[in-house]
PDB file of C-alpha atoms in Angstrom:
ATOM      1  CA  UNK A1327      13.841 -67.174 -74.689  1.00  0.00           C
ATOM      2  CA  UNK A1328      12.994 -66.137 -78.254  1.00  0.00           C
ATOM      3  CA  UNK A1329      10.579 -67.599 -80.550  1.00  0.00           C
ATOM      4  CA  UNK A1330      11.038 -67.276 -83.453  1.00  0.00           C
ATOM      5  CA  UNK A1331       7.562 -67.805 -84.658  1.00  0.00           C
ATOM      6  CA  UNK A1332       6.702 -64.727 -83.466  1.00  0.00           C
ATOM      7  CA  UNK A1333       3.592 -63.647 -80.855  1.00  0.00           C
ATOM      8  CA  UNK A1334       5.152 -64.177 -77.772  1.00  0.00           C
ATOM      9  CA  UNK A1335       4.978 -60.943 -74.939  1.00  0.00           C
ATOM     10  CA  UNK A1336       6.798 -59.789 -72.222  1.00  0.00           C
ATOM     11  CA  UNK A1337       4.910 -57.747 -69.125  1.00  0.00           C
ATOM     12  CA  UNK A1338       7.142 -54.569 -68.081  1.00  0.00           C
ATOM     13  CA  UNK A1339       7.033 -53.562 -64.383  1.00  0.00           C
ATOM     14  CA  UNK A1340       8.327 -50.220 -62.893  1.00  0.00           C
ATOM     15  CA  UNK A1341       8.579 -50.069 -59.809  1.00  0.00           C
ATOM     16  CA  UNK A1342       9.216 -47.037 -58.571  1.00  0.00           C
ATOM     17  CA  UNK A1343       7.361 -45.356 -60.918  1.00  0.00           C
ATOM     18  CA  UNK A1344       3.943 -43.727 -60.045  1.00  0.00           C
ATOM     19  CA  UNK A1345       4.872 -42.703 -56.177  1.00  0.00           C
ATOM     20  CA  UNK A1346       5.811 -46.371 -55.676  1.00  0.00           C
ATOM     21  CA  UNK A1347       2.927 -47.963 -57.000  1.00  0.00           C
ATOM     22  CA  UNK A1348       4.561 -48.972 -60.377  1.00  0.00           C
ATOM     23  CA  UNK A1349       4.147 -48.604 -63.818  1.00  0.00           C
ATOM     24  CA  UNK A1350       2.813 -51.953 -66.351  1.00  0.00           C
ATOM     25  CA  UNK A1351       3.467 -52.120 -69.706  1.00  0.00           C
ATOM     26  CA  UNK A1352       4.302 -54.766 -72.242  1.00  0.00           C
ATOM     27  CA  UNK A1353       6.174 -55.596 -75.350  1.00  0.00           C
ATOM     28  CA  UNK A1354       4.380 -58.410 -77.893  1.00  0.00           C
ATOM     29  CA  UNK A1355       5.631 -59.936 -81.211  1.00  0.00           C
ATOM     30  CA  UNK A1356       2.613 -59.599 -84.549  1.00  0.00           C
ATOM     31  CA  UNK A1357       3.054 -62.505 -86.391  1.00  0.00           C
ATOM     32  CA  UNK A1358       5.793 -61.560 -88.619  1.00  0.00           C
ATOM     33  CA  UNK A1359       7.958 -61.209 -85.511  1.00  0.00           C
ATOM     34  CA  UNK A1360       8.810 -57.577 -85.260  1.00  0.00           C
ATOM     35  CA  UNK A1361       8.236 -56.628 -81.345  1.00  0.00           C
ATOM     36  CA  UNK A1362       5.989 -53.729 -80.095  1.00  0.00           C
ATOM     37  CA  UNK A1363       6.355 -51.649 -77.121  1.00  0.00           C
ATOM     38  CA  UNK A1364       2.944 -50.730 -75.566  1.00  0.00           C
ATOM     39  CA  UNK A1365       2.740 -47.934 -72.796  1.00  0.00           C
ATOM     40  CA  UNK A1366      -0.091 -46.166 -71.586  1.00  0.00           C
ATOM     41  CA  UNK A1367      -1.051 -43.523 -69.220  1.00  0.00           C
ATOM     42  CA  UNK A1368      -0.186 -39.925 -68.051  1.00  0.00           C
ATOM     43  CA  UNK A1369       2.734 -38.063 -69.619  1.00  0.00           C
ATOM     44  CA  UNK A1370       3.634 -36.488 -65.840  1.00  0.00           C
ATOM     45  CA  UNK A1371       3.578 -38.567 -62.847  1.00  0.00           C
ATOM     46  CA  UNK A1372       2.644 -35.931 -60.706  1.00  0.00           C
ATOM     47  CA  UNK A1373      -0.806 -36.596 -58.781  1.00  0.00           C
ATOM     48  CA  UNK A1374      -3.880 -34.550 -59.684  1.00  0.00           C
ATOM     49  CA  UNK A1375      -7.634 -34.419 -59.819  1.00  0.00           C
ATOM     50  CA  UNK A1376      -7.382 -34.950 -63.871  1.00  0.00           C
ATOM     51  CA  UNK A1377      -5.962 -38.649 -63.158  1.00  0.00           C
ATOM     52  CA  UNK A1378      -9.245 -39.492 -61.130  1.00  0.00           C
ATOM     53  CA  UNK A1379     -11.474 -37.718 -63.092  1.00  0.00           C
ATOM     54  CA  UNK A1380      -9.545 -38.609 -66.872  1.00  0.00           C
ATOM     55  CA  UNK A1381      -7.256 -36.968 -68.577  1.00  0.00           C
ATOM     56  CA  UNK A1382      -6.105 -37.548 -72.617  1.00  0.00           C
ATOM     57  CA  UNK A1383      -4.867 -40.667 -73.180  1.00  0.00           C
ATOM     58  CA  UNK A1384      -0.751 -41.116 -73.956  1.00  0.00           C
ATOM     59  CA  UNK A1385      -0.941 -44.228 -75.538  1.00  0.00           C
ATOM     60  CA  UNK A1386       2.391 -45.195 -77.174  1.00  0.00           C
ATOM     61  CA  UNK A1387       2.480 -48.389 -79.630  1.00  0.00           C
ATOM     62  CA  UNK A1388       6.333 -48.413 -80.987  1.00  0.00           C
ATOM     63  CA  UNK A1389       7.857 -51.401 -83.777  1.00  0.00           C
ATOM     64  CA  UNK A1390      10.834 -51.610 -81.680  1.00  0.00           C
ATOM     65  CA  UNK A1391      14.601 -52.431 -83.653  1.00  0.00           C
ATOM     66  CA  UNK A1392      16.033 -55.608 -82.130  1.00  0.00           C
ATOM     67  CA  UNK A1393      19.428 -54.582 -84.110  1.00  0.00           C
ATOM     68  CA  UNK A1394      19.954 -58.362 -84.183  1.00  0.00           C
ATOM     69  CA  UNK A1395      19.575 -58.892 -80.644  1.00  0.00           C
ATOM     70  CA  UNK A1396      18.161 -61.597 -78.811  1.00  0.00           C
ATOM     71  CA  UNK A1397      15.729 -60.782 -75.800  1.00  0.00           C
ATOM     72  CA  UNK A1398      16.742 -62.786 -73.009  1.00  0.00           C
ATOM     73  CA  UNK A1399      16.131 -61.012 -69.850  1.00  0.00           C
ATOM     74  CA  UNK A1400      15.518 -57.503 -68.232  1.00  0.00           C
ATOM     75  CA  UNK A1401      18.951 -56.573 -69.340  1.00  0.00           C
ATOM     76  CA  UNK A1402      18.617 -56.904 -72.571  1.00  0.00           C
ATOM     77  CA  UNK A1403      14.889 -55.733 -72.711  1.00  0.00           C
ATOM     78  CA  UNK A1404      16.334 -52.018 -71.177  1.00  0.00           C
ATOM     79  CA  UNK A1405      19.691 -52.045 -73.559  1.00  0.00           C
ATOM     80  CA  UNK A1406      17.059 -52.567 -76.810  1.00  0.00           C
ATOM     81  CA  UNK A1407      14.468 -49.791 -75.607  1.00  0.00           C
ATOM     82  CA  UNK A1408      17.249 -47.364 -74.015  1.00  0.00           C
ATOM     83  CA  UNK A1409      18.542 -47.504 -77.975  1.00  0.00           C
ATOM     84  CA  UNK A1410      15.303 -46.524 -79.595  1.00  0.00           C
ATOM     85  CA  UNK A1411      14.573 -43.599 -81.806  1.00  0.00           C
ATOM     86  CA  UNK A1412      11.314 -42.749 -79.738  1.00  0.00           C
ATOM     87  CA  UNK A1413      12.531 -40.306 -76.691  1.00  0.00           C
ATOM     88  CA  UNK A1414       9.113 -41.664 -74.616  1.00  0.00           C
ATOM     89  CA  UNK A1415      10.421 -45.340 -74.961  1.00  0.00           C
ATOM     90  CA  UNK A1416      14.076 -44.586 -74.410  1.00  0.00           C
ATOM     91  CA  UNK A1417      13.401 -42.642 -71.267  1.00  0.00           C
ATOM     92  CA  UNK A1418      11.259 -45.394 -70.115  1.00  0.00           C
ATOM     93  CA  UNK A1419      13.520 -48.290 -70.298  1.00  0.00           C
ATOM     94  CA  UNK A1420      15.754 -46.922 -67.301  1.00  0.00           C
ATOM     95  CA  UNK A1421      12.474 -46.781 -65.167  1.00  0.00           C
ATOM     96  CA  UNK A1422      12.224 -50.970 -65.743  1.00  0.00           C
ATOM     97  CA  UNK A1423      12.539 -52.939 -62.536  1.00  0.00           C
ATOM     98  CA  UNK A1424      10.850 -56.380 -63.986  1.00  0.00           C
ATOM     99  CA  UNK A1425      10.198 -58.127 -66.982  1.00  0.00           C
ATOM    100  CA  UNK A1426       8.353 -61.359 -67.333  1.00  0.00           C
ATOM    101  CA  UNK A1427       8.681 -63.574 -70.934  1.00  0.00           C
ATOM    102  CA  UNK A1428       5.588 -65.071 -71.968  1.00  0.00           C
ATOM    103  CA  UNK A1429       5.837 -67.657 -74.888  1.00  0.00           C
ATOM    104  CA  UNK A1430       2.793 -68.310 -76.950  1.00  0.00           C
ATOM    105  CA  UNK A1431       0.307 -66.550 -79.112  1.00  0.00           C
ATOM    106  CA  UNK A1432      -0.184 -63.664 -78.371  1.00  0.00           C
ATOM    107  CA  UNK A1433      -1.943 -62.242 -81.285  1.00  0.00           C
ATOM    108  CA  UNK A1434      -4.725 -61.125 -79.386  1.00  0.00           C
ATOM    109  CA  UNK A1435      -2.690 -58.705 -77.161  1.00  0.00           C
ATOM    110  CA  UNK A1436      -0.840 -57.539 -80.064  1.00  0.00           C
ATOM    111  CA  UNK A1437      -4.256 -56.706 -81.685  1.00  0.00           C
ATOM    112  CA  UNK A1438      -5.731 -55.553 -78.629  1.00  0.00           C
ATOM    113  CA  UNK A1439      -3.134 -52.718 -78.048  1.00  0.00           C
ATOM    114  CA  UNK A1440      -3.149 -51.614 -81.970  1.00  0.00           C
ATOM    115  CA  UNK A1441      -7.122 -50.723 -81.202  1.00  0.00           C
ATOM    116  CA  UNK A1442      -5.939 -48.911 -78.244  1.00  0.00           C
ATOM    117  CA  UNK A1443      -3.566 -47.121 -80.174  1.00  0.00           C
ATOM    118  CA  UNK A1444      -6.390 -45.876 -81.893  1.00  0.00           C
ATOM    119  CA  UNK A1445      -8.840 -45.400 -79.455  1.00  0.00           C
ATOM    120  CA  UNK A1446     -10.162 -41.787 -78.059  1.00  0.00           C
ATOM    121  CA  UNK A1447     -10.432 -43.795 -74.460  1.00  0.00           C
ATOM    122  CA  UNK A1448      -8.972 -41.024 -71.921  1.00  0.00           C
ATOM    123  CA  UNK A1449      -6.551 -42.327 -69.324  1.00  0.00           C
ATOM    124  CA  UNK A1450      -8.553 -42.696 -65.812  1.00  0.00           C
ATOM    125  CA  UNK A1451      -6.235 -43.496 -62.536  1.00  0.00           C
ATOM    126  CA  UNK A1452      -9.111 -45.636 -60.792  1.00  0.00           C
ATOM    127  CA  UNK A1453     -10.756 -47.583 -63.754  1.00  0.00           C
ATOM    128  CA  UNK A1454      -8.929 -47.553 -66.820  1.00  0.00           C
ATOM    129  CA  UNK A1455      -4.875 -47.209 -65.762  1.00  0.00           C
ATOM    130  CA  UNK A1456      -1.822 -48.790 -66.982  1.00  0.00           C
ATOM    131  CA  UNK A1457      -2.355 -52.191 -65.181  1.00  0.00           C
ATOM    132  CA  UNK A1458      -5.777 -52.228 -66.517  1.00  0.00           C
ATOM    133  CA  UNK A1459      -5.017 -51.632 -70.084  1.00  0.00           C
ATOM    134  CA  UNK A1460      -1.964 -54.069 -69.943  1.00  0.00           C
ATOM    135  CA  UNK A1461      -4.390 -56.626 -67.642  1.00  0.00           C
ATOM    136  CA  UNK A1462      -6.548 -56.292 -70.718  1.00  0.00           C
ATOM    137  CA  UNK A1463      -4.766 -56.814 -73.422  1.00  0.00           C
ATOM    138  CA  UNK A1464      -3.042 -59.882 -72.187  1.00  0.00           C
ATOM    139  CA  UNK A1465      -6.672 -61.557 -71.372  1.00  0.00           C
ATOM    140  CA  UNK A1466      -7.111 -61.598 -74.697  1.00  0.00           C
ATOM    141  CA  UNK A1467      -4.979 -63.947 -75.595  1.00  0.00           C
ATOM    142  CA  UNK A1468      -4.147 -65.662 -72.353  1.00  0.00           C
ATOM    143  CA  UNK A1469      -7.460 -66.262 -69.820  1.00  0.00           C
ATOM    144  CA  UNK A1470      -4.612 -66.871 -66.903  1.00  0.00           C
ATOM    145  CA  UNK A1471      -4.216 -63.133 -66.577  1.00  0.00           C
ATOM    146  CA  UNK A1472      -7.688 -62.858 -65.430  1.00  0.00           C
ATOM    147  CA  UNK A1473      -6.555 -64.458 -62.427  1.00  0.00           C
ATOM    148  CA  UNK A1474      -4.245 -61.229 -61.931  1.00  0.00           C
ATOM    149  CA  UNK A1475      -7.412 -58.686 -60.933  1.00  0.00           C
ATOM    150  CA  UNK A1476      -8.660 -60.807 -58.605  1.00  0.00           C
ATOM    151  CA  UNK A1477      -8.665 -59.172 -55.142  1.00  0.00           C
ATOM    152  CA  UNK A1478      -9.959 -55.519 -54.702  1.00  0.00           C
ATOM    153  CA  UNK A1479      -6.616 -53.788 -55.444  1.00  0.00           C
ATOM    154  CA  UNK A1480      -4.933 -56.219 -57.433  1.00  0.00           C
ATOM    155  CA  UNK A1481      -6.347 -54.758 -60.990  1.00  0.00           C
ATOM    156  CA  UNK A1482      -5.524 -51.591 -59.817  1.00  0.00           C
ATOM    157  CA  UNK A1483      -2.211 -51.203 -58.680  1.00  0.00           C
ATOM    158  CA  UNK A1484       0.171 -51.954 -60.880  1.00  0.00           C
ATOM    159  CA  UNK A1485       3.407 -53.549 -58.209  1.00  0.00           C
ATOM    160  CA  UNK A1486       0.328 -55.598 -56.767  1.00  0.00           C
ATOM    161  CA  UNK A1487      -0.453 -57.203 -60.063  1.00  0.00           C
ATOM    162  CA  UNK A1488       3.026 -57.439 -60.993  1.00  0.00           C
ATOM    163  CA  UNK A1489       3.441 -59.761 -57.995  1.00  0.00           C
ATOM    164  CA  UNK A1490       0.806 -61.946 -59.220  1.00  0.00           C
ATOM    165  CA  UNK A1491       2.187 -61.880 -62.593  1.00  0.00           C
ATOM    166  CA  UNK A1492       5.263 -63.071 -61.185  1.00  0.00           C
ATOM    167  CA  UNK A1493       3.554 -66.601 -60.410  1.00  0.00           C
ATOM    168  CA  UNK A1494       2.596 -67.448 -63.760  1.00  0.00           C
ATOM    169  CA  UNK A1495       4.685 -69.691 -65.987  1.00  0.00           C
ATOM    170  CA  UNK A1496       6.295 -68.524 -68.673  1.00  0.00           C
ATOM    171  CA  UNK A1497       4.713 -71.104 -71.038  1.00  0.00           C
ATOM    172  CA  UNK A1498       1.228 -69.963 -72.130  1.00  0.00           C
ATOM    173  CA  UNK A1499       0.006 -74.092 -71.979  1.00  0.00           C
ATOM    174  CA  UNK A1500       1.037 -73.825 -68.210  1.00  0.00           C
ATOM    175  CA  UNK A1501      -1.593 -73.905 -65.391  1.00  0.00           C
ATOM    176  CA  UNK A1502      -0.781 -71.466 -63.221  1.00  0.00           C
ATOM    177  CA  UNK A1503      -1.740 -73.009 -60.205  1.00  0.00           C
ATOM    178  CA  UNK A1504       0.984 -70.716 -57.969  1.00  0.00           C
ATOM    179  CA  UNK A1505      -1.376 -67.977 -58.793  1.00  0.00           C
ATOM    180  CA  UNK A1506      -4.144 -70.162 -57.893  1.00  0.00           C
ATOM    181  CA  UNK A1507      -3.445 -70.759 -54.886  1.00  0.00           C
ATOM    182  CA  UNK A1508      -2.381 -67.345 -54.175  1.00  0.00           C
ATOM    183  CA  UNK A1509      -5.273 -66.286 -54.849  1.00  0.00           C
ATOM    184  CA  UNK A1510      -7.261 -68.742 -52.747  1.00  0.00           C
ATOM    185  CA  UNK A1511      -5.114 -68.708 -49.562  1.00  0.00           C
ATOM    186  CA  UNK A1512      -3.510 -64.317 -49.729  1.00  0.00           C
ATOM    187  CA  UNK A1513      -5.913 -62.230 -51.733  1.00  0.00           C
ATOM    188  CA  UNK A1514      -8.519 -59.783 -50.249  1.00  0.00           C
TER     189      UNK A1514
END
């Protein structure tokens, strides 16, 4: 599950994160194959009126250190971030319930969250979240994830995305017609 071309992604679910709701993030290749971890949102999970109303963004972009190991599945996703030099990322890892391997290019996304990273965009629990930012960033290189937001909570809520996310195939030339009809048949 590694390509070694570079620009492939991975979405990052937690689960249990965020009073149950979850927690999205990613991790995408640049083109010289190094791997980025991408999280953004609140520092605390506790609730308050700051998440509605926004609060400074805590966007982390982190060059992660493979140490000459392969990604192949959640595993191995939590034993390289649990070993990074970043305390944010490292503390993060154990929170992972799901990962999902995209293979493709992903350039885009891996552009899109650099501009984030540098961005004065405040983090906002209603319209500009974790799922939202990791929605986003993944649209730009892959139109299937637009399929993800469809549905009045889907876009919101990150373990409601994450479901969706879960029907796509791994293989960026891949219809995803699972999500399709998903969508068609289950959403709001």
């Amino acid at each position: 599950m590694i390509d070694l071309n570079g620009t492939d992604a991975v979405w990052i679910q937690e689960r249990e994160s965020a009073k149950q709701h979850g927690h999205s993030g990613l991790m995408v290749q640049d083109s010289q194959g190094d791997w980025y971890y991408f999280f953004w949102g609140p520092a605390s999970e506790e609730v308050s009126p700051e998440l509605i109303t926004g609060i400074d963004r805590r966007c982390i972009v982190e060059k992660i250190d493979l140490q000459g190991k392969e990604i192949l599945d959640k595993d191995s996703i939590i034993e390289i971030l649990s070993a990074s030099s970043n305390a944010d990322v490292a503390r993060r890892a154990n929170l992972i319930t799901d990962t999902y391997y995209f293979e493709g290019d992903y350039t885009k996304t891996y552009e899109a969250i650099r501009g984030y990273e540098s961005s004065d965009e405040k983090y906002n629990l209603l319209t500009n979240n974790c799922v939202q930012k990791t929605l986003s960033a993944f649209c730009q290189s892959d139109s299937r994830f637009v399929d993800v937001s469809y549905g009045l909570l889907d876009g919101t809520v990150p373990n409601f995305a994450a479901a969706k996310v879960a029907l796509i195939p791994r293989k960026k030339s891949q219809f995803a017609w699972r999500l399709l009809l998903y969508n068609i048949f289950f959403s709001n």
